[in-house]
Amino acid sequence: MLSELKPAILITFVFTLLTGILYPLAITGAAQALFHAKANGSLIERNGKVIGSALIGQNFAKPEYFHPRPSAAGNGYDAANSGGTNLGPTNSALADRLTKDAVAFRADNAFSGAIPADAITTSASGLDPEVSPATAYAQVGRVAAARKISPDAVRAIVSAHIESRDLGFLGEPRVNVLKLNLALDGKALDGK
Amino acid sequence: MTINGWLQITFFIVLVALCAKPLGTFMAIVMEGRRNFLSPVLGPLERLLYRLCGVKLDATGQPEDQNWTRYAAALLAFSGFSALLLYAMQRLQIWLPFNPRAFSQNNVSPDLAFNTSVSFVSNTNWQSYVPETTLSYFVQMAGLTVHNFLSAAAGLGVAVAMVRGFSRHSASGIGNFWADLTRATIYILMPLSIISALFLCSQGVIQNLNQYTAAHTLEGTTQLIAQGPVASQEAIKMLGTNGGGFFNANSAHPFENPTPLTNMFQTFLIFLIPGALTYTFGKMVRDTRQGWALFATMTLLWFGGVLAAYHFEQKGTPMLAKAGIETSATLNETAGSQAGGNMEGKETRFGIADSALFATVTTDASCGAINSWHDSYTPLGGLVPLFNIELGEVVFGGVGSGLYGMLMFAILAVFIAGLMVGRTPEYLGKKIEQKEVKMAMLAMLVLAASVLFFAAGSAVADFAKAGYWNPPGPAAANINNPGAHGFSEILYAYASATGNNGSAFAGLNANTPWYNMTLGIAMLAGRFLMLLPLLAIAGSLAAKKQIPVSAGTFPTHGPLFVGLLAGVVIIVGALTYFPALSLGPIVEHLMQ
């Protein structure tokens, strides 16, 4: 084993340089040159200030905004502390939370049907930027009332923001909550 | 379950099958040290690396052949030293460069640094910590990314060494570890990672060395957004079946896995090399039907898992139904589509089908990346990843480890077939005798003992007084969910560590010295106490003569063998773990 120690030590250092320094720095250089905005987090700016990322959910609680899914990242949408609840399927803490949130969801949105599966469940990352079209539509009445505009107008904005499945068959249709709320505020995304 | 879901699942496996032959052929050429289309560029680099690192060459200028003990010694020397270096990096991170966030004011604690170091060197990538609040960019790159490459390359080397045991005859050597490690890294893992990383960047995966970004949200609060060199690690994390996320949420984090397209790509990367290795195997033993037989067995076992996981996750739980949640999928987009099922701990863009597929694939292989939290799965949906790991991760499996694990089961399968007909078993023209069967059984028993012994130990261990090892009270108090599910969390942790998977029922608080140390030991046992007996088998087989195929030879390329092999895998797994599983997920299912 001792005769193999010299190559073991040397190869560790050489490959640390190759795969741990050169490789990530080369990819960083290439990504910054080729995909600058995406490599830096798909940030959205308004009036020169970063207001968030198109990929990272943020919290909305006011009635005039569409609300995202509940979040378990930090105290909610903490983008430096991602995570889920890890509550199990028979845990009474989960049952209590779901029951409470179901009542609140129905009351907030004057909603009576079956609740969309994503609406009151927490996401895996705690930073899910999107909700299902069903969850977005369920909130149309509340948002329209808070903004004193017609539900049809709000519904049209939601419809325009549904992203279909990738390549027509991958994943699920979805609505990006931040982009939707920005569109509601009537302020265009400036370039980013 | 939806037609669209099954379309994605079918698309996935067809893609894996289509890549098996071209990549498998290429890997066979590379690992046999023959010239390939990358040789003009990488050949000089390969020779330079041998010179720099003092790798001994034989008279023809090739790295000299090693017998199995020297091969194993090289592997152990390399793993040991690189684990020490990674430990040191974590303990010293505040004095090292690329530490842009003040969180890394702290060096990593000794037990956590040990756990993480062992975890990455053994290709487990279990994470007891929250990466974005614990590790500097330097440790993530120069420490973790490096081992994402090298632990996969080492696994690939061992698998190829084992195949050489079958393909050579009357030979003393099984290859050269340094050559296998170098070739696997620079010809196979590195080019594929570069392409994959750039593709991921083009879809929104981040790659920078920036400070964390402070965003001013629409509702007037501040959101601190983590950044980092993610794509470069993400690519090799999936390709090398490593699974250690740059972020805590792993492949559920939108910066690691932003779209359903990147998700399909990442799922595909997990099976890409293990799938192709079955063809490499066939190529090296000069009978590609043998490789396809393993591929078929693996596909069969994979399908069972994905079917069960998808079914139970879409069905949901009584708890969800009681809260008034719609558990069947709504398909009409304009009327308001939604995924239905159990969406707790799952991302909107992936829905049920992509989450269930990912959970199955990541535990079939020894990857352990997650795009949904297995802890929040339905009892039987969560049983699938747990059982997959307990089967030994031989369903495609980890890079290299899947193939050598499946070959271990193949040895047992021909042994059992031999017992049934009363003939000395043979596999690929080699007699399977006492030594091979003993070693295969030893490897298997070590895994089972580690999982069950440690899980039982943690379930009953009690730390009466406040102390270093764990907060006062039972070690089982570190669970996040009461009752049977809590036991599943502990069982899953030790299965995942021993199997070198790295995924978790992550509610368990495993970042205490007790769990960090015992899980670290389980990872070491699962990796090295399995590797050594298998290398011994390789050495013993290589020395044997090749016996010609006769009328009495049991054919190992037909459906009969596929059925037998799948049966052996399932039966061994079920008999070993059924009692433990019935105390966890099964009783939970009955109680809900």
PDB file of C-alpha atoms in Angstrom, chain B residues 206-311:
ATOM      1  CA  ILE B 206     -26.766  29.522 -12.365  1.00  0.00           C
ATOM      2  CA  GLN B 207     -22.970  29.590 -12.609  1.00  0.00           C
ATOM      3  CA  ASN B 208     -21.196  32.489 -10.916  1.00  0.00           C
ATOM      4  CA  LEU B 209     -18.990  33.425  -7.996  1.00  0.00           C
ATOM      5  CA  ASN B 210     -21.140  36.380  -6.921  1.00  0.00           C
ATOM      6  CA  GLN B 211     -22.177  37.452  -3.471  1.00  0.00           C
ATOM      7  CA  TYR B 212     -25.718  36.475  -2.518  1.00  0.00           C
ATOM      8  CA  THR B 213     -28.156  38.922  -4.175  1.00  0.00           C
ATOM      9  CA  ALA B 214     -30.441  41.131  -2.100  1.00  0.00           C
ATOM     10  CA  ALA B 215     -33.744  41.564  -3.942  1.00  0.00           C
ATOM     11  CA  HIS B 216     -36.408  44.129  -3.007  1.00  0.00           C
ATOM     12  CA  THR B 217     -39.686  42.281  -3.419  1.00  0.00           C
ATOM     13  CA  LEU B 218     -42.956  43.696  -4.734  1.00  0.00           C
ATOM     14  CA  GLU B 219     -44.415  43.674  -1.242  1.00  0.00           C
ATOM     15  CA  GLY B 220     -41.495  45.691   0.072  1.00  0.00           C
ATOM     16  CA  THR B 221     -39.440  43.113   1.927  1.00  0.00           C
ATOM     17  CA  THR B 222     -35.900  42.008   1.204  1.00  0.00           C
ATOM     18  CA  GLN B 223     -35.141  38.554  -0.158  1.00  0.00           C
ATOM     19  CA  LEU B 224     -31.572  37.278  -0.033  1.00  0.00           C
ATOM     20  CA  ILE B 225     -30.981  35.008  -3.019  1.00  0.00           C
ATOM     21  CA  ALA B 226     -28.203  32.400  -2.818  1.00  0.00           C
ATOM     22  CA  GLN B 227     -25.784  32.239  -5.754  1.00  0.00           C
ATOM     23  CA  GLY B 228     -22.800  30.089  -6.688  1.00  0.00           C
ATOM     24  CA  PRO B 229     -21.053  27.903  -9.248  1.00  0.00           C
ATOM     25  CA  VAL B 230     -23.968  25.480  -9.513  1.00  0.00           C
ATOM     26  CA  ALA B 231     -24.086  24.173 -13.092  1.00  0.00           C
ATOM     27  CA  SER B 232     -20.555  22.781 -13.086  1.00  0.00           C
ATOM     28  CA  GLN B 233     -21.360  20.713 -10.004  1.00  0.00           C
ATOM     29  CA  GLU B 234     -24.891  19.879 -11.117  1.00  0.00           C
ATOM     30  CA  ALA B 235     -23.725  18.171 -14.307  1.00  0.00           C
ATOM     31  CA  ILE B 236     -21.303  15.784 -12.627  1.00  0.00           C
ATOM     32  CA  LYS B 237     -23.645  15.365  -9.660  1.00  0.00           C
ATOM     33  CA  MET B 238     -26.145  13.616 -11.933  1.00  0.00           C
ATOM     34  CA  LEU B 239     -23.738  12.041 -14.425  1.00  0.00           C
ATOM     35  CA  GLY B 240     -21.578  10.505 -11.695  1.00  0.00           C
ATOM     36  CA  THR B 241     -24.662   9.329  -9.716  1.00  0.00           C
ATOM     37  CA  ASN B 242     -23.409  11.419  -6.814  1.00  0.00           C
ATOM     38  CA  GLY B 243     -26.457  13.398  -5.811  1.00  0.00           C
ATOM     39  CA  GLY B 244     -25.041  15.983  -3.427  1.00  0.00           C
ATOM     40  CA  GLY B 245     -26.911  19.208  -4.070  1.00  0.00           C
ATOM     41  CA  PHE B 246     -25.334  22.635  -4.209  1.00  0.00           C
ATOM     42  CA  PHE B 247     -28.404  23.736  -2.255  1.00  0.00           C
ATOM     43  CA  ASN B 248     -30.336  22.024   0.490  1.00  0.00           C
ATOM     44  CA  ALA B 249     -33.341  21.460  -1.768  1.00  0.00           C
ATOM     45  CA  ASN B 250     -31.102  19.699  -4.276  1.00  0.00           C
ATOM     46  CA  SER B 251     -32.703  19.186  -7.695  1.00  0.00           C
ATOM     47  CA  ALA B 252     -35.967  20.649  -6.434  1.00  0.00           C
ATOM     48  CA  HIS B 253     -34.258  24.064  -6.189  1.00  0.00           C
ATOM     49  CA  PRO B 254     -35.132  26.166  -9.226  1.00  0.00           C
ATOM     50  CA  PHE B 255     -31.488  27.262  -9.594  1.00  0.00           C
ATOM     51  CA  GLU B 256     -30.399  23.622  -9.835  1.00  0.00           C
ATOM     52  CA  ASN B 257     -33.283  22.331 -11.902  1.00  0.00           C
ATOM     53  CA  PRO B 258     -35.372  25.178 -13.351  1.00  0.00           C
ATOM     54  CA  THR B 259     -37.632  23.472 -15.900  1.00  0.00           C
ATOM     55  CA  PRO B 260     -39.242  20.139 -16.779  1.00  0.00           C
ATOM     56  CA  LEU B 261     -36.753  19.916 -19.647  1.00  0.00           C
ATOM     57  CA  THR B 262     -33.726  20.188 -17.336  1.00  0.00           C
ATOM     58  CA  ASN B 263     -35.467  17.724 -15.061  1.00  0.00           C
ATOM     59  CA  MET B 264     -35.819  15.121 -17.815  1.00  0.00           C
ATOM     60  CA  PHE B 265     -32.211  15.768 -18.770  1.00  0.00           C
ATOM     61  CA  GLN B 266     -30.995  15.289 -15.206  1.00  0.00           C
ATOM     62  CA  THR B 267     -33.024  12.102 -14.732  1.00  0.00           C
ATOM     63  CA  PHE B 268     -31.550  10.816 -17.980  1.00  0.00           C
ATOM     64  CA  LEU B 269     -28.001  11.670 -16.865  1.00  0.00           C
ATOM     65  CA  ILE B 270     -28.415   9.434 -13.799  1.00  0.00           C
ATOM     66  CA  PHE B 271     -29.004   6.316 -15.910  1.00  0.00           C
ATOM     67  CA  LEU B 272     -26.805   7.308 -18.854  1.00  0.00           C
ATOM     68  CA  ILE B 273     -23.504   5.757 -17.781  1.00  0.00           C
ATOM     69  CA  PRO B 274     -24.898   2.831 -15.733  1.00  0.00           C
ATOM     70  CA  GLY B 275     -27.124   1.876 -18.684  1.00  0.00           C
ATOM     71  CA  ALA B 276     -24.255   2.102 -21.153  1.00  0.00           C
ATOM     72  CA  LEU B 277     -21.949   0.148 -18.846  1.00  0.00           C
ATOM     73  CA  THR B 278     -24.056  -2.969 -19.403  1.00  0.00           C
ATOM     74  CA  TYR B 279     -23.103  -2.681 -23.064  1.00  0.00           C
ATOM     75  CA  THR B 280     -19.450  -2.036 -22.173  1.00  0.00           C
ATOM     76  CA  PHE B 281     -19.627  -5.246 -20.158  1.00  0.00           C
ATOM     77  CA  GLY B 282     -21.063  -7.191 -23.088  1.00  0.00           C
ATOM     78  CA  LYS B 283     -18.449  -5.756 -25.390  1.00  0.00           C
ATOM     79  CA  MET B 284     -15.564  -6.649 -23.077  1.00  0.00           C
ATOM     80  CA  VAL B 285     -16.701 -10.248 -22.565  1.00  0.00           C
ATOM     81  CA  ARG B 286     -17.212 -10.468 -26.342  1.00  0.00           C
ATOM     82  CA  ASP B 287     -20.920 -11.317 -26.135  1.00  0.00           C
ATOM     83  CA  THR B 288     -23.162  -8.244 -26.155  1.00  0.00           C
ATOM     84  CA  ARG B 289     -26.219 -10.422 -25.448  1.00  0.00           C
ATOM     85  CA  GLN B 290     -24.869 -10.822 -21.900  1.00  0.00           C
ATOM     86  CA  GLY B 291     -24.955  -7.059 -21.467  1.00  0.00           C
ATOM     87  CA  TRP B 292     -28.465  -6.727 -22.842  1.00  0.00           C
ATOM     88  CA  ALA B 293     -29.641  -9.440 -20.443  1.00  0.00           C
ATOM     89  CA  LEU B 294     -28.489  -7.293 -17.532  1.00  0.00           C
ATOM     90  CA  PHE B 295     -30.067  -4.229 -19.150  1.00  0.00           C
ATOM     91  CA  ALA B 296     -33.376  -6.097 -19.477  1.00  0.00           C
ATOM     92  CA  THR B 297     -33.278  -7.257 -15.857  1.00  0.00           C
ATOM     93  CA  MET B 298     -32.635  -3.710 -14.698  1.00  0.00           C
ATOM     94  CA  THR B 299     -35.408  -2.272 -16.857  1.00  0.00           C
ATOM     95  CA  LEU B 300     -37.849  -4.803 -15.443  1.00  0.00           C
ATOM     96  CA  LEU B 301     -37.017  -3.880 -11.842  1.00  0.00           C
ATOM     97  CA  TRP B 302     -37.043  -0.154 -12.672  1.00  0.00           C
ATOM     98  CA  PHE B 303     -40.499  -0.441 -14.206  1.00  0.00           C
ATOM     99  CA  GLY B 304     -41.945  -2.116 -11.119  1.00  0.00           C
ATOM    100  CA  GLY B 305     -40.677   0.738  -8.975  1.00  0.00           C
ATOM    101  CA  VAL B 306     -41.877   3.575 -11.142  1.00  0.00           C
ATOM    102  CA  LEU B 307     -45.292   1.975 -11.553  1.00  0.00           C
ATOM    103  CA  ALA B 308     -45.772   1.671  -7.790  1.00  0.00           C
ATOM    104  CA  ALA B 309     -44.403   5.116  -6.927  1.00  0.00           C
ATOM    105  CA  TYR B 310     -46.454   6.880  -9.588  1.00  0.00           C
ATOM    106  CA  HIS B 311     -49.610   5.000  -8.646  1.00  0.00           C
TER     107      HIS B 311
END
